[in-house]
mmCIF file of C-alpha atoms in Angstrom:
data_model
loop_
_atom_site.group_PDB
_atom_site.id
_atom_site.type_symbol
_atom_site.label_atom_id
_atom_site.label_comp_id
_atom_site.label_asym_id
_atom_site.label_seq_id
_atom_site.Cartn_x
_atom_site.Cartn_y
_atom_site.Cartn_z
ATOM 1 C CA GLU A 12 1.616 -15.588 3.974
ATOM 2 C CA THR A 13 -2.282 -16.363 4.260
ATOM 3 C CA GLY A 14 -2.491 -18.254 0.890
ATOM 4 C CA VAL A 15 -5.197 -15.359 0.134
ATOM 5 C CA THR A 16 -4.486 -13.314 -2.624
ATOM 6 C CA GLN A 17 -6.312 -9.978 -3.981
ATOM 7 C CA SER A 18 -6.424 -8.128 -7.179
ATOM 8 C CA PRO A 19 -5.491 -5.645 -8.495
ATOM 9 C CA THR A 20 -3.302 -4.038 -5.597
ATOM 10 C CA HIS A 21 -3.963 -0.654 -6.213
ATOM 11 C CA LEU A 22 -6.918 1.045 -8.328
ATOM 12 C CA ILE A 23 -7.788 4.853 -9.279
ATOM 13 C CA LYS A 24 -11.251 5.356 -10.496
ATOM 14 C CA THR A 25 -13.441 8.604 -10.662
ATOM 15 C CA ARG A 26 -16.757 9.390 -8.969
ATOM 16 C CA GLY A 27 -19.865 7.491 -10.585
ATOM 17 C CA GLN A 28 -17.575 4.491 -12.378
ATOM 18 C CA GLN A 29 -18.064 0.885 -11.350
ATOM 19 C CA VAL A 30 -15.355 -1.334 -10.111
ATOM 20 C CA THR A 31 -14.749 -5.194 -9.552
ATOM 21 C CA LEU A 32 -12.293 -6.245 -7.267
ATOM 22 C CA ARG A 33 -11.217 -9.882 -6.840
ATOM 23 C CA CYS A 34 -10.189 -12.380 -4.342
ATOM 24 C CA SER A 35 -8.664 -15.580 -4.450
ATOM 25 C CA SER A 36 -9.340 -17.918 -1.267
ATOM 26 C CA GLN A 37 -7.219 -20.504 0.271
ATOM 27 C CA SER A 38 -8.353 -24.243 -1.027
ATOM 28 C CA GLY A 39 -10.784 -25.658 0.779
ATOM 29 C CA HIS A 40 -12.227 -22.327 2.459
ATOM 30 C CA ASN A 41 -16.037 -22.441 1.819
ATOM 31 C CA THR A 42 -16.636 -18.828 3.250
ATOM 32 C CA VAL A 43 -15.416 -15.585 2.187
ATOM 33 C CA SER A 44 -15.892 -12.297 3.813
ATOM 34 C CA TRP A 45 -15.041 -8.644 2.594
ATOM 35 C CA TYR A 46 -14.503 -5.920 4.593
ATOM 36 C CA GLN A 47 -13.763 -2.056 3.965
ATOM 37 C CA GLN A 48 -10.936 -0.443 5.936
ATOM 38 C CA ALA A 49 -10.632 3.429 5.739
ATOM 39 C CA LEU A 50 -7.592 5.152 6.421
ATOM 40 C CA GLY A 51 -6.872 5.279 10.454
ATOM 41 C CA GLN A 52 -9.854 3.086 10.997
ATOM 42 C CA GLY A 53 -10.649 -0.774 11.648
ATOM 43 C CA PRO A 54 -12.139 -3.026 9.087
ATOM 44 C CA GLN A 55 -15.839 -2.659 8.751
ATOM 45 C CA PHE A 56 -17.689 -6.140 7.491
ATOM 46 C CA ILE A 57 -19.374 -5.491 4.142
ATOM 47 C CA PHE A 58 -21.012 -9.101 3.603
ATOM 48 C CA GLN A 59 -20.011 -12.785 3.646
ATOM 49 C CA TYR A 60 -20.382 -15.594 0.918
ATOM 50 C CA TYR A 61 -21.054 -19.225 1.956
ATOM 51 C CA ARG A 62 -21.064 -21.821 -1.118
ATOM 52 C CA GLU A 63 -21.996 -19.113 -3.280
ATOM 53 C CA GLU A 64 -24.652 -17.740 -1.260
ATOM 54 C CA GLU A 65 -24.653 -14.190 0.601
ATOM 55 C CA ASN A 66 -24.814 -15.613 4.127
ATOM 56 C CA GLY A 67 -24.809 -11.997 5.899
ATOM 57 C CA ARG A 68 -24.462 -8.290 5.369
ATOM 58 C CA GLY A 69 -23.411 -5.472 7.119
ATOM 59 C CA ASN A 70 -24.542 -1.821 6.961
ATOM 60 C CA PHE A 71 -23.536 -1.015 3.189
ATOM 61 C CA PRO A 72 -25.815 -0.056 0.498
ATOM 62 C CA PRO A 73 -27.067 -2.370 -2.539
ATOM 63 C CA ARG A 74 -24.805 -0.636 -4.657
ATOM 64 C CA PHE A 75 -21.924 -3.276 -2.969
ATOM 65 C CA SER A 76 -22.468 -6.425 -4.115
ATOM 66 C CA GLY A 77 -20.509 -10.077 -4.529
ATOM 67 C CA LEU A 78 -19.933 -13.065 -6.181
ATOM 68 C CA GLN A 79 -18.063 -16.261 -5.040
ATOM 69 C CA PHE A 80 -17.291 -19.011 -7.393
ATOM 70 C CA PRO A 81 -16.906 -22.929 -6.895
ATOM 71 C CA ASN A 82 -12.956 -22.421 -7.531
ATOM 72 C CA TYR A 83 -12.538 -20.321 -4.205
ATOM 73 C CA SER A 84 -12.565 -17.301 -5.902
ATOM 74 C CA SER A 85 -14.713 -14.288 -5.134
ATOM 75 C CA GLU A 86 -15.370 -10.822 -6.431
ATOM 76 C CA LEU A 87 -16.713 -7.499 -4.715
ATOM 77 C CA ASN A 88 -18.222 -5.044 -7.115
ATOM 78 C CA VAL A 89 -18.893 -1.357 -6.225
ATOM 79 C CA ASN A 90 -21.516 0.795 -8.411
ATOM 80 C CA ALA A 91 -21.605 4.389 -8.824
ATOM 81 C CA LEU A 92 -18.503 4.937 -6.579
ATOM 82 C CA GLU A 93 -18.489 7.678 -4.600
ATOM 83 C CA LEU A 94 -15.637 9.768 -3.224
ATOM 84 C CA ASP A 95 -16.284 8.206 0.637
ATOM 85 C CA ASP A 96 -15.657 4.570 -1.118
ATOM 86 C CA SER A 97 -11.869 5.198 -1.087
ATOM 87 C CA ALA A 98 -10.429 2.760 1.268
ATOM 88 C CA LEU A 99 -8.472 -0.719 1.531
ATOM 89 C CA TYR A 100 -10.777 -3.611 0.666
ATOM 90 C CA LEU A 101 -10.073 -6.805 2.525
ATOM 91 C CA CYS A 102 -11.232 -10.012 1.703
ATOM 92 C CA ALA A 103 -10.750 -13.165 4.175
ATOM 93 C CA SER A 104 -11.615 -16.504 3.746
ATOM 94 C CA SER A 105 -12.322 -19.267 6.163
ATOM 95 C CA LEU A 106 -13.326 -22.804 7.189
ATOM 96 C CA ASP A 107 -13.611 -22.301 10.701
ATOM 97 C CA ASP A 108 -13.832 -19.533 13.276
ATOM 98 C CA THR A 109 -10.204 -18.577 12.015
ATOM 99 C CA GLN A 110 -10.103 -15.525 9.099
ATOM 100 C CA TYR A 111 -7.302 -15.319 7.033
ATOM 101 C CA PHE A 112 -6.908 -12.174 5.241
ATOM 102 C CA GLY A 113 -5.136 -11.036 2.047
ATOM 103 C CA PRO A 114 -3.093 -8.008 1.544
ATOM 104 C CA GLY A 115 -5.883 -5.894 0.231
ATOM 105 C CA THR A 116 -6.980 -3.653 -2.488
ATOM 106 C CA ARG A 117 -6.427 0.233 -2.186
ATOM 107 C CA LEU A 118 -9.143 1.804 -4.124
ATOM 108 C CA THR A 119 -8.932 5.793 -4.481
ATOM 109 C CA VAL A 120 -11.853 7.429 -5.751
ATOM 110 C CA LEU A 121 -11.348 10.928 -7.387
ATOM 111 C CA GLN T 23 -25.582 -2.197 19.220
ATOM 112 C CA GLN T 24 -22.853 -4.383 17.649
ATOM 113 C CA GLN T 25 -19.887 -1.987 18.438
ATOM 114 C CA VAL T 26 -16.373 -2.815 19.939
ATOM 115 C CA LYS T 27 -14.308 0.266 21.650
ATOM 116 C CA GLN T 28 -10.737 -0.130 21.886
ATOM 117 C CA SER T 29 -8.254 1.934 23.627
ATOM 118 C CA PRO T 30 -5.745 3.703 23.626
ATOM 119 C CA GLN T 31 -5.642 4.624 20.017
ATOM 120 C CA SER T 32 -1.594 4.941 20.355
ATOM 121 C CA LEU T 33 0.817 3.520 22.761
ATOM 122 C CA ILE T 34 4.552 3.969 22.802
ATOM 123 C CA VAL T 35 6.641 1.388 24.808
ATOM 124 C CA GLN T 36 10.017 0.689 25.565
ATOM 125 C CA LYS T 37 11.975 -2.470 24.366
ATOM 126 C CA GLY T 38 11.302 -5.241 27.193
ATOM 127 C CA GLY T 39 8.185 -3.508 28.410
ATOM 128 C CA ILE T 40 4.696 -4.771 28.461
ATOM 129 C CA SER T 41 2.129 -3.554 26.037
ATOM 130 C CA ILE T 42 -1.562 -3.325 27.357
ATOM 131 C CA ILE T 43 -4.441 -3.127 24.887
ATOM 132 C CA ASN T 44 -7.899 -2.925 25.944
ATOM 133 C CA CYS T 45 -11.184 -3.699 24.379
ATOM 134 C CA ALA T 46 -14.996 -3.291 25.461
ATOM 135 C CA TYR T 47 -18.030 -4.867 23.793
ATOM 136 C CA GLU T 48 -21.683 -4.394 24.165
ATOM 137 C CA ASN T 49 -23.494 -7.238 22.309
ATOM 138 C CA THR T 50 -23.730 -10.572 24.658
ATOM 139 C CA ALA T 51 -24.281 -12.603 21.717
ATOM 140 C CA PHE T 52 -20.691 -12.229 20.811
ATOM 141 C CA ASP T 53 -18.918 -15.439 21.860
ATOM 142 C CA TYR T 54 -15.497 -15.483 19.840
ATOM 143 C CA PHE T 55 -12.751 -12.641 20.449
ATOM 144 C CA PRO T 56 -9.499 -12.403 18.209
ATOM 145 C CA TRP T 57 -6.661 -9.950 18.089
ATOM 146 C CA TYR T 58 -5.027 -9.132 14.733
ATOM 147 C CA GLN T 59 -1.805 -7.366 13.978
ATOM 148 C CA GLN T 60 -1.373 -5.129 10.913
ATOM 149 C CA PHE T 61 1.615 -4.002 9.411
ATOM 150 C CA PRO T 62 1.730 -1.342 6.909
ATOM 151 C CA GLY T 63 0.436 -2.463 3.567
ATOM 152 C CA LYS T 64 -0.423 -5.762 4.553
ATOM 153 C CA GLY T 65 -3.759 -7.455 5.386
ATOM 154 C CA PRO T 66 -4.535 -8.012 9.159
ATOM 155 C CA ALA T 67 -2.946 -11.081 10.520
ATOM 156 C CA LEU T 68 -4.597 -13.472 13.376
ATOM 157 C CA LEU T 69 -2.321 -13.182 16.547
ATOM 158 C CA ILE T 70 -4.472 -15.014 19.438
ATOM 159 C CA ALA T 71 -7.960 -15.698 20.076
ATOM 160 C CA ILE T 72 -10.449 -16.746 22.896
ATOM 161 C CA ARG T 73 -13.752 -17.763 23.822
ATOM 162 C CA PRO T 74 -15.632 -16.678 26.830
ATOM 163 C CA ASP T 75 -15.417 -20.120 28.350
ATOM 164 C CA VAL T 76 -11.821 -19.240 29.567
ATOM 165 C CA SER T 77 -10.610 -16.173 31.391
ATOM 166 C CA GLU T 78 -7.222 -16.049 30.095
ATOM 167 C CA LYS T 79 -5.051 -17.822 26.884
ATOM 168 C CA LYS T 80 -1.458 -17.278 26.316
ATOM 169 C CA GLU T 81 0.641 -17.995 23.218
ATOM 170 C CA GLY T 82 3.999 -17.174 23.713
ATOM 171 C CA ARG T 83 4.625 -13.461 24.399
ATOM 172 C CA PHE T 84 0.928 -12.713 23.678
ATOM 173 C CA THR T 85 -1.894 -13.359 26.490
ATOM 174 C CA ILE T 86 -5.484 -12.392 26.223
ATOM 175 C CA SER T 87 -7.186 -11.696 29.339
ATOM 176 C CA PHE T 88 -11.313 -11.813 29.197
ATOM 177 C CA ASN T 89 -13.852 -10.660 31.837
ATOM 178 C CA LYS T 90 -17.149 -11.623 30.711
ATOM 179 C CA SER T 91 -19.225 -9.789 33.314
ATOM 180 C CA ALA T 92 -17.460 -6.648 32.427
ATOM 181 C CA LYS T 93 -17.686 -7.304 28.653
ATOM 182 C CA GLN T 94 -13.863 -6.443 28.533
ATOM 183 C CA PHE T 95 -10.766 -8.320 27.045
ATOM 184 C CA SER T 96 -7.327 -7.037 26.471
ATOM 185 C CA LEU T 97 -4.266 -7.986 25.173
ATOM 186 C CA HIS T 98 -0.862 -8.046 26.746
ATOM 187 C CA ILE T 99 2.225 -8.031 25.039
ATOM 188 C CA MET T 100 5.420 -9.073 27.156
ATOM 189 C CA ASP T 101 8.972 -8.186 26.443
ATOM 190 C CA SER T 102 7.876 -6.102 23.599
ATOM 191 C CA GLN T 103 10.274 -5.680 20.854
ATOM 192 C CA PRO T 104 10.736 -3.099 17.797
ATOM 193 C CA GLY T 105 9.393 -5.758 15.603
ATOM 194 C CA ASP T 106 5.981 -5.411 17.442
ATOM 195 C CA SER T 107 5.537 -2.138 16.364
ATOM 196 C CA ALA T 108 2.423 -2.376 14.248
ATOM 197 C CA THR T 109 -1.298 -1.580 14.351
ATOM 198 C CA TYR T 110 -3.279 -4.009 16.851
ATOM 199 C CA PHE T 111 -7.122 -4.649 16.406
ATOM 200 C CA CYS T 112 -9.290 -6.276 18.844
ATOM 201 C CA ALA T 113 -12.505 -7.994 17.013
ATOM 202 C CA ALA T 114 -15.558 -9.740 18.161
ATOM 203 C CA SER T 115 -18.185 -12.281 16.500
ATOM 204 C CA GLY T 116 -21.084 -14.274 17.035
ATOM 205 C CA ALA T 117 -23.050 -16.856 15.016
ATOM 206 C CA GLY T 118 -21.816 -16.396 11.620
ATOM 207 C CA ASN T 119 -18.505 -15.342 12.379
ATOM 208 C CA MET T 120 -18.741 -12.052 10.994
ATOM 209 C CA LEU T 121 -16.046 -9.661 12.627
ATOM 210 C CA THR T 122 -16.688 -6.454 14.378
ATOM 211 C CA PHE T 123 -13.512 -4.591 14.771
ATOM 212 C CA GLY T 124 -12.381 -2.113 17.337
ATOM 213 C CA GLY T 125 -10.714 1.193 15.968
ATOM 214 C CA GLY T 126 -7.222 0.134 16.378
ATOM 215 C CA THR T 127 -4.291 0.698 18.750
ATOM 216 C CA ARG T 128 -0.812 2.168 16.946
ATOM 217 C CA LEU T 129 1.946 0.376 18.787
ATOM 218 C CA MET T 130 5.639 1.710 18.665
ATOM 219 C CA VAL T 131 8.195 -0.241 20.856
ATOM 220 C CA LYS T 132 11.215 2.086 21.159
ATOM 221 C CA PRO T 133 14.727 0.297 20.995
#
């Protein structure tokens, strides 16, 4: 176990809705990264937060946004859901090079 | 272009054999190369990682070989076991530690 938890485990939404996914990092880890993993593919970097500020962003549109809180928790928000947003969403916390991944949230958009 | 290419996509190995997975990268700014193992329904778990200042790193049955001039690195799993059956991802990152993953290799170890 990595000590990184995510909720919910599974989620079903319809196109156009909004969703919030949550992550609880390991205590003391000041960096959290979010990744999208489509079925049968490698994870793709969405963005990273360091000490509650966005520190880097991958090739994802602005409707993907996030927050990091002082208690080592974070959120990924996705607005105007599209069918292609169906994927496993992973968060990873880190203090140095090593990123520790949570089990992910499986999002299905109908 | 920040891309990591991984091969093969799938691999079948007999128990006790050697599993070899290869990756190639393009961005010379990458300086950290981890390998992750993922079981169905789980998040990726770090297996082993290497930096470009060494050409090989071994941890137990897992070895990374790194060729900086060719911009390639590989994972060797010695004495492969059925419990090693999983999907393996190579990854790379530079400053900021934002991982770029390969496409994954689905390994099956037959008893």
